[in-house]
Amino acid sequence: MASHRIGTRCLYLPLWSRLVRGAALPLMALALAGCAGQAAYLEGNSLIEKDQVEASLLKYREAIDAKPENPVYRAAYLRARDRAATRLLDQAERNLGAGKAALALQDYQRVLAFEPANERARAGLRLIEMDERHTKAMEEASAAFERKEYEVARARAAAILIERPQYEPARQLLLQVAEKTAAPVAETGLAAAYKTPISIEFRDAPLKQVLDVIARRSNLNFIFDKDVKTDQKTSIFLKNSTVEAAIYYLMVSNQLDYQVMDGNTLLVYQNVASKLKEYQEMTVKTFFLANAEAKVVANTLKTILKSRDVVIDEKLNLVIVRDNPEAIKLAAKLVALQDVAEPEVMLEVEILEIKRSRLLELGVAWPTSVTLAPLVGSNGGQLTLDTVRGLGRADIGLSSLSASVTAKKTDGDSNTLANPRIRVRNKEKAKIVIGEKIPNITTTLGAGGVGGGLSQESITYLDVGLTLNVEPTIYLNNEIGIRVGLTVSSLGEAVTTASGNIAYRIGNREASTLLQLKDGENQVLAGLINNEDRSNGTKIPGLGNLPIVGRLFGRTADGADRSEIVLSITPHLIRNLQRPPASASEFSAGTETSFRRRPDSAARAPVVMPPPPGARAPVPVPVPVPVPAAPEAPGAAVTPIPVPETTPVPQQ
């Protein structure tokens, strides 16, 4: 038996040692891998501090490969990769915007080296490739423009803008091509003729004759609609006026209107609804709004201009108007008045809540009740009256009696400071909440009542803490009116309802006011004070009310809580509404039926008309040159020599 046991032991020990050695090798490999991962991780951290992004990412990758289940290594790798990618991509976009395509290409390639799937970097490479093609096409377009091949230049620039609408060089080239190839505007050609001075006098003359005189004076052509009576009598007396004023007054006094056909031709027609629809040209104008709402602007145009063809696009915030050119000009002025940035103010708020609490507990807590109970016998039988009659002091049990002495004083002071800064637009409400939400459970019973109906619980959350509501009104004199509403609520005791729901008592303190402060003026609001004194105690009747020694026969707890809210508010004006100039806020808008602008009525110098054909030109009278004269005798006077003015009066 002994040799057998020895032999068995000899056979067992080599097997155990082989198992230990076989398990030690993987354990040692795991330990070495963990050490290698930690070393790579620490080395990656040091490389990040030296801004060697690519090298640090390689080290983090080594750490992850050594210990894939470690979340710290993976989080560090992802954080470093995203941070480096964002920085390099922003830098590449800045370089590309500044025209440094080579530097941008390097940054994009660095990002793709450690994150090949980065779509933003791939898009950047495509943009650089597109930029090279557009630069080459832009050079060809510029060369065509220099050779005055405007259509070729226009086509190349338009092709670039189809792929890249915001490419500024192509936009500028298109503007230059448009300036070179633009046809002369009829109104521009009429400007010089309109300003031609004229003095004209006609009484009961045919309309055609009056316009013939104006045509000879201004080199304008007049075409008449078939319904215009050219032989109708008209009278006009103008001195020191212009051709534009003469035409305007002739049209108004004879219920006519005209349409510009080209640079020196006007079509005259009757000012009636049917002719206006036939001859009056319409213009479509799109107003892209930056600040005003499209609905408000459209309502203004419909109310003031009576425009019926108004389209609103709320998604793009634009208004499209179709009306006559005079109405479109007025619409542009109205839109410029409304489409302005709204005033904004930065409110710097400081909220201080001061809490003080005092608690004093002093006295002896005596037992308030004693329980006497008979002891059950060893047989465990029930107690009967006969058994109770035979009980003695040794058979009645007494509950434990204990008394505790309390002498404790608790003081607490707390200050809560919040300093939020909030930016608000004019007449917009802003809200600041500092506190927590308390759940309040409500049970709703269905048909059938408590027993047979279905109940449904709903949870509502109550804001408990400090709530500040502000609504600023910014005036043109850089003063800010602020409607302030401050509410301070505190959580009270919990109340259990009959159905078992829990509700809370909420204490509220509110203050609301309207302030008007200057830019940068500070205002402090204080006085929201809450004082609460509490006293409760447990005493032995009679003895507990004795002075001084009464503390030995009872325990009293006296508490006092005091809290105060101080609010400081300072407005800082960021942007205010600028008062428009008088010329923009008040302008002529025509009449009720026509928006045609009245000619300028400013005073002009006397007009000398040329003589009619065949007449002798008036001999100009030389103006005498003043020379020093001898002192005049008393009573002498100088009479100025008048310059004659000739105005042709047609023969009737």
XYZ file of C-alpha atoms in Angstrom:
652
model
C 0.000 0.000 0.000
C 2.802 2.404 0.839
C 4.601 1.809 -2.398
C 1.346 2.191 -4.253
C 0.592 5.553 -2.607
C 4.109 6.768 -3.279
C 3.792 5.714 -6.863
C 0.468 7.455 -7.200
C 1.912 10.656 -5.748
C 4.851 10.489 -8.111
C 2.459 10.113 -11.003
C 0.216 13.022 -9.779
C 2.814 15.761 -9.121
C 4.259 15.888 -12.642
C 0.705 16.189 -14.039
C -0.138 19.130 -11.719
C 3.107 20.908 -12.501
C 2.472 20.534 -16.215
C -0.992 22.071 -15.803
C 0.404 24.988 -13.794
C 3.128 25.644 -16.340
C 0.581 25.461 -19.186
C -1.728 28.004 -17.502
C 1.112 30.319 -16.498
C 2.148 30.984 -20.064
C -1.224 32.564 -21.132
C -1.401 34.481 -17.869
C 2.060 35.893 -18.427
C 1.084 36.789 -22.012
C -2.020 38.563 -20.776
C -0.033 40.447 -18.157
C 2.564 41.512 -20.717
C -0.208 42.592 -23.119
C -1.828 44.658 -20.375
C 1.479 46.333 -19.546
C 2.102 47.023 -23.252
C -1.384 48.526 -23.644
C -0.912 50.766 -20.607
C 2.475 51.920 -21.870
C 1.054 52.701 -25.331
C -1.859 54.564 -23.766
C 0.422 56.730 -21.609
C 2.712 57.408 -24.554
C -0.338 58.448 -26.630
C -1.322 60.926 -23.919
C 2.120 62.499 -23.959
C 2.072 62.755 -27.758
C -1.322 64.480 -27.629
C 0.136 67.110 -25.322
C 2.922 67.689 -27.877
C 0.300 68.062 -30.686
C 1.589 65.000 -32.532
C -1.861 63.790 -33.515
C -1.053 61.032 -35.970
C 1.562 59.439 -33.707
C -0.737 59.593 -30.670
C -3.549 57.924 -32.603
C -1.191 55.093 -33.589
C -0.267 54.564 -29.941
C -3.924 54.546 -28.894
C -4.564 51.990 -31.625
C -1.768 49.819 -30.221
C -3.305 50.060 -26.762
C -6.709 48.988 -28.122
C -5.175 46.062 -30.007
C -3.352 44.953 -26.862
C -6.475 45.161 -24.686
C -9.639 45.472 -26.816
C -12.041 45.227 -23.882
C -10.665 48.354 -22.151
C -13.191 51.198 -22.697
C -10.748 53.885 -21.541
C -8.385 53.251 -24.435
C -11.184 53.290 -26.986
C -12.735 56.477 -25.553
C -9.352 58.239 -25.619
C -8.795 57.158 -29.225
C -12.210 58.346 -30.401
C -11.944 61.614 -28.503
C -8.495 62.408 -29.902
C -9.509 61.378 -33.428
C -12.667 63.522 -33.486
C -10.920 66.518 -31.976
C -8.049 66.342 -34.454
C -10.392 65.798 -37.409
C -12.528 68.791 -36.483
C -9.514 71.058 -36.062
C -7.889 70.015 -39.341
C -11.134 70.233 -41.289
C -11.879 73.732 -39.993
C -8.349 74.772 -40.859
C -8.692 73.273 -44.360
C -11.936 75.128 -45.004
C -10.382 78.415 -43.918
C -7.418 77.834 -46.221
C -9.715 76.913 -49.084
C -11.778 80.051 -48.526
C -8.589 82.122 -48.576
C -7.516 80.574 -51.881
C -4.782 78.349 -50.407
C -5.827 75.123 -52.057
C -2.466 73.385 -51.515
C -2.589 73.821 -47.730
C -6.220 72.723 -47.656
C -5.302 69.591 -49.649
C -2.649 68.672 -47.064
C -5.119 69.008 -44.191
C -7.757 66.892 -45.929
C -5.203 64.188 -46.668
C -4.051 64.173 -43.026
C -7.626 63.586 -41.897
C -8.159 60.763 -44.370
C -4.896 59.147 -43.224
C -6.320 58.324 -39.773
C -10.045 58.344 -40.673
C -10.496 57.112 -44.251
C -14.310 57.181 -44.046
C -14.573 60.875 -43.095
C -17.173 62.206 -45.517
C -16.357 65.832 -44.801
C -12.739 65.335 -45.854
C -13.813 63.483 -48.993
C -16.163 66.305 -49.867
C -13.298 68.736 -49.342
C -11.133 66.841 -51.818
C -13.955 66.899 -54.343
C -14.332 70.618 -53.754
C -10.627 71.199 -54.384
C -10.850 69.224 -57.606
C -13.907 71.253 -58.591
C -12.109 74.465 -57.678
C -9.254 73.589 -60.028
C -11.697 72.974 -62.874
C -13.564 76.182 -62.120
C -10.339 78.188 -61.968
C -9.357 76.911 -65.404
C -12.832 77.606 -66.799
C -12.763 81.052 -65.223
C -9.483 81.860 -66.964
C -11.013 80.880 -70.281
C -14.111 82.994 -69.581
C -11.977 86.017 -68.629
C -9.937 85.619 -71.817
C -13.146 85.512 -73.870
C -14.364 88.662 -72.115
C -11.128 90.451 -72.968
C -11.612 89.428 -76.620
C -15.176 90.903 -76.371
C -16.687 87.472 -76.959
C -19.378 88.174 -74.403
C -21.630 85.248 -75.194
C -18.773 82.763 -74.734
C -17.815 84.412 -71.447
C -21.449 84.345 -70.309
C -21.809 80.638 -71.129
C -18.598 79.660 -69.271
C -19.516 81.698 -66.191
C -23.079 80.335 -66.162
C -21.767 76.756 -66.353
C -19.587 77.407 -63.298
C -22.497 78.865 -61.331
C -24.654 75.820 -62.061
C -22.191 73.645 -60.130
C -21.167 76.287 -57.610
C -23.777 79.037 -57.168
C -21.706 81.002 -54.634
C -18.553 81.252 -56.789
C -17.920 84.978 -56.579
C -15.538 85.460 -59.577
C -18.125 83.954 -61.939
C -20.861 86.157 -60.468
C -18.733 89.262 -60.956
C -17.924 88.292 -64.535
C -21.616 87.805 -65.296
C -22.321 91.284 -63.951
C -19.610 92.756 -66.186
C -20.993 90.904 -69.205
C -24.493 92.143 -68.387
C -23.228 95.726 -68.184
C -21.506 95.427 -71.544
C -24.426 93.776 -73.349
C -27.341 95.489 -71.592
C -29.730 97.279 -73.900
C -30.303 100.952 -73.096
C -33.270 101.404 -70.811
C -36.022 103.582 -72.203
C -36.412 105.585 -69.018
C -32.700 106.394 -69.039
C -32.948 107.771 -72.560
C -35.915 109.896 -71.555
C -34.157 111.455 -68.593
C -32.327 114.085 -70.649
C -35.433 114.953 -72.678
C -37.551 115.238 -69.525
C -35.151 117.769 -68.020
C -35.317 120.072 -71.056
C -36.506 123.517 -69.862
C -39.647 124.940 -71.448
C -42.111 127.799 -71.103
C -45.394 127.226 -72.879
C -48.761 129.026 -73.103
C -51.803 127.615 -74.918
C -55.480 128.473 -74.560
C -58.101 126.140 -76.037
C -55.594 124.638 -78.445
C -55.852 121.146 -79.938
C -54.012 118.528 -77.953
C -52.018 117.403 -80.976
C -50.747 120.954 -81.553
C -49.525 121.287 -77.981
C -47.707 117.966 -78.137
C -46.155 118.945 -81.483
C -44.546 121.973 -79.815
C -43.282 119.819 -76.980
C -41.967 117.250 -79.483
C -39.997 119.888 -81.398
C -38.556 121.211 -78.133
C -37.549 117.814 -76.669
C -37.076 115.605 -79.764
C -39.688 113.192 -78.456
C -42.126 111.146 -80.541
C -45.794 110.825 -79.554
C -48.028 107.971 -80.741
C -51.778 108.125 -80.071
C -54.165 105.307 -79.366
C -57.081 105.065 -81.781
C -59.523 106.193 -79.086
C -57.583 109.345 -78.153
C -59.213 112.514 -79.572
C -56.251 114.516 -80.773
C -58.436 117.507 -81.655
C -59.812 117.995 -78.163
C -59.184 121.467 -76.761
C -56.747 121.986 -73.900
C -55.178 124.917 -72.115
C -51.791 125.022 -70.438
C -49.704 127.885 -69.062
C -46.237 126.997 -67.807
C -43.247 129.244 -67.270
C -39.758 128.130 -66.329
C -40.833 124.487 -66.237
C -39.641 121.224 -67.814
C -40.842 118.909 -70.557
C -41.636 116.253 -67.970
C -43.929 118.624 -66.062
C -45.647 119.761 -69.263
C -46.398 116.179 -70.327
C -47.541 115.222 -66.827
C -49.990 118.119 -66.497
C -51.326 117.561 -70.009
C -52.007 113.895 -69.235
C -53.640 114.625 -65.882
C -55.850 117.474 -67.105
C -57.105 115.498 -70.099
C -57.547 112.118 -68.349
C -54.801 110.536 -70.377
C -51.794 108.404 -69.615
C -48.738 107.278 -71.537
C -46.472 104.278 -71.894
C -42.754 104.517 -72.667
C -42.060 102.569 -75.843
C -38.352 103.324 -76.319
C -35.790 105.995 -75.572
C -37.712 108.837 -77.264
C -41.198 107.505 -78.017
C -44.319 107.750 -75.843
C -47.671 106.071 -76.494
C -50.616 108.192 -75.323
C -53.874 106.443 -74.367
C -56.993 107.108 -72.342
C -56.719 106.691 -68.583
C -59.517 104.140 -68.257
C -59.465 100.645 -66.784
C -59.644 98.828 -70.111
C -56.766 100.803 -71.606
C -54.679 100.476 -68.464
C -54.974 96.697 -68.660
C -54.018 96.799 -72.316
C -51.078 99.180 -72.255
C -49.752 99.428 -68.722
C -46.747 97.149 -68.308
C -46.476 94.993 -65.215
C -43.328 94.175 -63.264
C -42.663 91.153 -61.079
C -40.431 91.829 -58.109
C -39.168 89.306 -55.539
C -38.286 90.657 -52.100
C -35.977 88.396 -50.096
C -36.532 89.293 -46.462
C -33.758 89.026 -43.903
C -35.554 90.126 -40.729
C -39.244 90.865 -41.298
C -41.850 88.137 -41.615
C -43.260 87.556 -45.084
C -46.857 87.674 -43.813
C -46.424 91.093 -42.231
C -44.768 92.590 -45.320
C -47.406 91.110 -47.634
C -50.192 92.547 -45.484
C -48.535 95.981 -45.662
C -48.299 95.869 -49.457
C -51.899 94.747 -49.817
C -53.158 97.458 -47.457
C -51.179 100.455 -48.714
C -50.584 99.665 -52.379
C -53.794 97.652 -52.892
C -51.704 95.034 -54.675
C -53.675 91.919 -55.480
C -50.963 89.739 -57.004
C -48.889 89.020 -53.891
C -47.398 85.588 -53.197
C -45.879 84.590 -49.841
C -43.264 81.879 -49.374
C -42.904 81.350 -45.642
C -40.242 78.668 -46.034
C -37.865 80.973 -47.937
C -39.288 84.093 -46.236
C -39.830 85.993 -49.463
C -42.638 87.993 -51.068
C -43.332 88.103 -54.803
C -45.316 91.119 -56.106
C -46.715 91.764 -59.569
C -47.754 95.361 -60.211
C -46.944 98.411 -62.319
C -43.423 99.880 -62.100
C -44.514 102.859 -59.975
C -46.129 100.546 -57.414
C -43.043 98.312 -57.376
C -40.842 101.318 -56.571
C -43.103 102.223 -53.670
C -43.121 98.588 -52.513
C -39.317 98.576 -52.430
C -39.362 101.634 -50.147
C -41.920 100.055 -47.828
C -40.004 96.792 -47.643
C -36.786 98.664 -46.823
C -38.588 100.328 -43.915
C -39.908 97.048 -42.515
C -37.077 94.642 -43.234
C -34.744 95.842 -40.490
C -33.076 93.895 -37.707
C -35.074 93.838 -34.507
C -33.532 95.450 -31.433
C -31.862 93.099 -28.964
C -30.736 93.450 -25.380
C -28.490 91.357 -23.145
C -29.877 91.038 -19.630
C -27.281 90.380 -16.957
C -29.081 88.959 -13.936
C -27.682 88.206 -10.484
C -29.902 86.264 -8.079
C -28.830 85.810 -4.455
C -30.812 83.670 -2.018
C -29.755 83.890 1.633
C -31.032 81.244 4.045
C -30.463 81.095 7.817
C -31.830 78.394 10.115
C -31.585 78.013 13.900
C -32.741 74.953 15.913
C -32.458 74.447 19.690
C -33.556 71.176 21.337
C -33.261 71.000 25.141
C -34.894 68.884 27.889
C -35.703 65.357 29.054
C -38.014 63.108 27.094
C -39.995 61.042 29.644
C -42.062 58.038 28.661
C -45.627 59.009 27.937
C -47.326 55.635 28.454
C -46.973 52.404 30.489
C -48.319 49.027 29.393
C -49.272 46.354 31.942
C -49.923 42.816 30.686
C -50.286 39.477 32.519
C -47.632 36.936 31.870
C -48.720 33.780 30.170
C -48.226 30.657 32.231
C -45.987 27.798 31.338
C -48.887 25.663 30.208
C -49.689 28.236 27.503
C -53.397 28.171 28.201
C -55.787 31.023 27.695
C -56.295 33.635 30.392
C -59.635 33.571 32.192
C -61.172 35.753 34.890
C -60.352 33.170 37.516
C -56.763 33.207 36.378
C -56.574 37.033 36.476
C -57.980 37.125 40.021
C -55.140 35.035 41.196
C -52.371 37.121 39.584
C -49.841 38.809 41.818
C -47.035 41.260 41.221
C -44.843 38.492 39.999
C -47.365 37.521 37.323
C -47.851 40.949 35.625
C -45.409 42.205 32.997
C -44.439 45.895 32.554
C -43.305 47.496 29.277
C -39.804 48.939 29.166
C -39.504 52.468 30.459
C -36.818 54.798 29.082
C -36.019 58.502 29.238
C -33.610 60.491 27.060
C -31.833 63.768 27.739
C -31.453 66.097 24.701
C -29.242 69.188 24.482
C -28.641 70.111 20.834
C -28.279 73.367 18.910
C -28.132 73.465 15.112
C -27.201 76.539 13.013
C -27.288 76.598 9.210
C -26.381 79.337 6.719
C -26.560 78.941 2.956
C -26.124 81.366 0.072
C -27.263 80.482 -3.427
C -25.891 82.678 -6.204
C -26.895 82.478 -9.859
C -25.569 84.832 -12.531
C -27.324 84.016 -15.805
C -26.934 86.157 -18.930
C -29.742 85.990 -21.443
C -30.130 87.686 -24.815
C -33.672 88.742 -25.715
C -35.249 90.368 -28.739
C -37.550 93.348 -28.462
C -40.957 92.497 -26.945
C -40.124 88.808 -26.662
C -40.555 86.859 -23.431
C -37.653 85.106 -21.732
C -37.754 82.738 -18.777
C -35.087 81.647 -16.311
C -35.812 78.695 -13.992
C -33.425 77.717 -11.206
C -34.671 74.792 -9.136
C -36.107 71.340 -9.640
C -39.261 69.620 -10.847
C -41.366 67.760 -8.305
C -43.629 64.953 -9.580
C -47.282 65.196 -8.654
C -49.376 62.042 -9.269
C -53.054 62.369 -10.145
C -55.447 59.385 -10.383
C -58.449 59.512 -12.696
C -61.261 56.993 -12.115
C -63.339 55.738 -15.017
C -66.979 54.683 -15.082
C -67.968 52.378 -12.246
C -66.413 54.200 -9.337
C -63.660 53.063 -7.073
C -64.701 49.422 -6.977
C -65.541 48.546 -10.562
C -63.993 51.326 -12.648
C -60.586 51.596 -14.214
C -58.117 54.040 -12.738
C -55.462 55.887 -14.649
C -52.551 57.706 -13.103
C -50.944 60.767 -14.654
C -47.825 62.543 -13.504
C -47.409 66.283 -13.683
C -44.241 68.098 -12.708
C -44.245 71.257 -10.659
C -41.417 73.786 -10.870
C -40.056 74.437 -7.417
C -37.328 77.011 -6.985
C -36.785 80.386 -8.580
C -38.529 81.451 -11.787
C -37.763 84.762 -13.484
C -39.860 86.026 -16.409
C -38.688 89.099 -18.316
C -40.097 90.919 -21.339
C -38.031 93.880 -22.588
C -39.273 96.801 -24.664
C -36.517 98.778 -26.374
C -37.172 102.453 -27.140
C -35.506 104.678 -29.731
C -33.847 106.785 -27.023
C -31.762 103.713 -25.979
C -33.847 103.071 -22.872
C -35.182 99.628 -22.056
C -38.484 98.918 -20.373
C -38.436 95.525 -18.637
C -41.494 93.744 -17.306
C -40.132 91.543 -14.520
C -41.945 88.702 -12.795
C -40.104 86.868 -9.995
C -41.534 83.765 -8.338
C -39.825 81.892 -5.499
C -41.436 78.600 -4.471
C -40.431 76.118 -1.824
C -41.445 72.524 -1.218
C -43.540 71.970 1.874
C -44.767 68.845 3.594
C -46.204 65.878 1.722
C -49.941 65.294 1.975
C -51.501 61.873 1.393
C -54.996 61.997 -0.066
C -57.862 59.603 0.646
C -57.091 57.623 -2.499
C -53.462 57.180 -1.469
C -51.958 59.785 -3.770
C -49.197 62.018 -2.519
C -49.422 65.782 -2.978
C -47.123 68.533 -1.779
C -47.678 71.863 -0.190
C -45.920 74.545 -2.257
C -44.952 77.846 -0.681
C -44.941 80.805 -3.091
C -43.491 84.310 -3.050
C -44.124 86.480 -6.107
C -43.168 89.966 -7.190
C -43.840 91.687 -10.513
C -42.919 95.176 -11.671
C -42.167 97.277 -14.738
C -38.781 98.969 -14.936
C -37.409 101.498 -17.401
C -33.621 101.570 -17.347
C -30.926 103.128 -19.457
C -28.307 101.111 -21.243
C -25.979 99.691 -18.578
C -28.039 100.961 -15.622
C -28.297 98.557 -12.689
C -31.390 97.973 -10.571
C -31.562 95.867 -7.394
C -34.829 94.335 -6.242
C -34.892 93.008 -2.685
C -37.360 92.468 0.109
C -38.688 88.993 -0.662
C -38.202 87.908 2.970
C -39.668 84.862 4.636
C -39.428 84.544 8.426
C -40.704 81.407 10.149
C -40.497 80.686 13.894
C -41.457 77.249 15.233
C -41.720 75.875 18.767
C -42.926 72.428 19.775
C -42.366 70.307 22.842
C -43.378 67.262 24.897
C -43.914 67.891 28.640
C -45.283 66.255 31.753
C -48.501 68.113 32.545
C -48.072 70.605 35.360
C -44.405 69.946 36.062
C -43.272 70.802 32.565
C -44.663 74.345 32.855
C -42.601 75.260 35.910
C -39.973 77.951 35.286
C -36.360 76.807 34.929
C -36.915 73.333 36.418
C -39.619 72.660 33.824
C -36.852 71.635 31.413
C -36.296 68.549 33.603
C -39.868 67.368 33.003
C -40.129 67.792 29.220
C -38.320 68.478 25.922
C -38.755 71.625 23.800
C -37.538 72.281 20.204
C -37.345 75.947 19.114
C -36.566 76.721 15.442
C -36.272 79.838 13.307
C -35.850 80.002 9.532
C -35.185 83.171 7.558
C -34.704 83.504 3.804
C -34.291 86.550 1.545
C -34.139 86.923 -2.241
C -32.084 89.710 -3.846
C -32.370 90.302 -7.615
C -30.004 92.527 -9.580
C -30.702 93.192 -13.265
C -28.584 95.188 -15.737
C -29.599 95.610 -19.415
C -26.903 95.970 -22.072
C -28.214 97.175 -25.424
C -26.811 95.119 -28.300
C -28.727 96.564 -31.238
C -31.378 99.241 -31.480
C -33.687 100.357 -34.231
C -32.224 103.219 -36.235
C -34.640 106.005 -37.081
C -34.839 106.245 -40.890
C -34.150 109.552 -42.640
C -37.071 111.838 -43.425
C -36.826 111.115 -47.148
C -37.295 107.382 -46.500
C -40.115 107.692 -43.974
C -42.152 110.225 -45.990
C -42.456 110.214 -49.775
C -44.989 110.894 -52.492
C -47.313 108.027 -53.402
C -49.285 109.499 -56.310
C -53.051 109.673 -56.248
C -55.789 107.244 -55.303
C -55.922 105.840 -58.825
C -52.322 106.246 -59.995
C -48.893 105.945 -58.392
C -47.178 108.040 -61.089
C -44.788 110.435 -59.434
C -45.393 114.154 -59.754
C -42.509 116.049 -61.403
C -40.108 118.042 -59.300
C -41.644 121.388 -58.360
C -38.452 123.167 -57.344
C -37.920 126.713 -58.624
C -35.895 127.046 -61.836
C -34.085 129.795 -63.671
C -35.968 131.702 -66.403
C -36.235 129.799 -69.666
C -35.413 131.517 -73.013
C -37.224 129.690 -75.830
C -35.762 129.556 -79.344
C -37.582 131.618 -82.013
C -39.993 129.881 -84.374
C -38.780 129.076 -87.893
C -38.477 132.211 -90.104
C -38.502 134.703 -87.239
C -35.633 136.990 -86.338
C -33.733 136.006 -83.306
C -33.852 138.602 -80.565
C -30.745 140.698 -80.226
C -29.276 140.072 -76.821
C -28.902 143.187 -74.745
C -25.413 143.462 -73.317
C -25.278 143.525 -69.582
C -23.359 146.609 -68.452
C -20.219 145.969 -66.518
C -20.199 147.904 -63.265
C -17.402 150.506 -63.027
C -16.497 152.711 -60.120
C -18.609 155.839 -60.251
C -18.380 159.206 -58.633
C -20.515 159.859 -55.594
C -24.094 160.424 -56.670
C -26.082 163.409 -55.872
C -28.778 163.044 -53.239
C -32.006 161.573 -54.672
C -30.425 159.810 -57.684
C -31.469 156.143 -58.410
C -30.259 153.327 -60.656
C -32.872 151.550 -62.804
C -31.931 148.017 -63.888
C -32.233 147.245 -67.599
C -34.662 144.321 -68.066
C -33.713 141.395 -70.280
C -36.574 140.657 -72.689
C -38.031 137.100 -72.717
C -39.642 135.736 -75.873
C -42.330 133.124 -75.630
C -44.048 131.993 -78.846
C -47.803 132.254 -78.685
C -49.423 130.164 -81.424
C -52.066 131.791 -83.567
C -55.572 130.559 -82.986
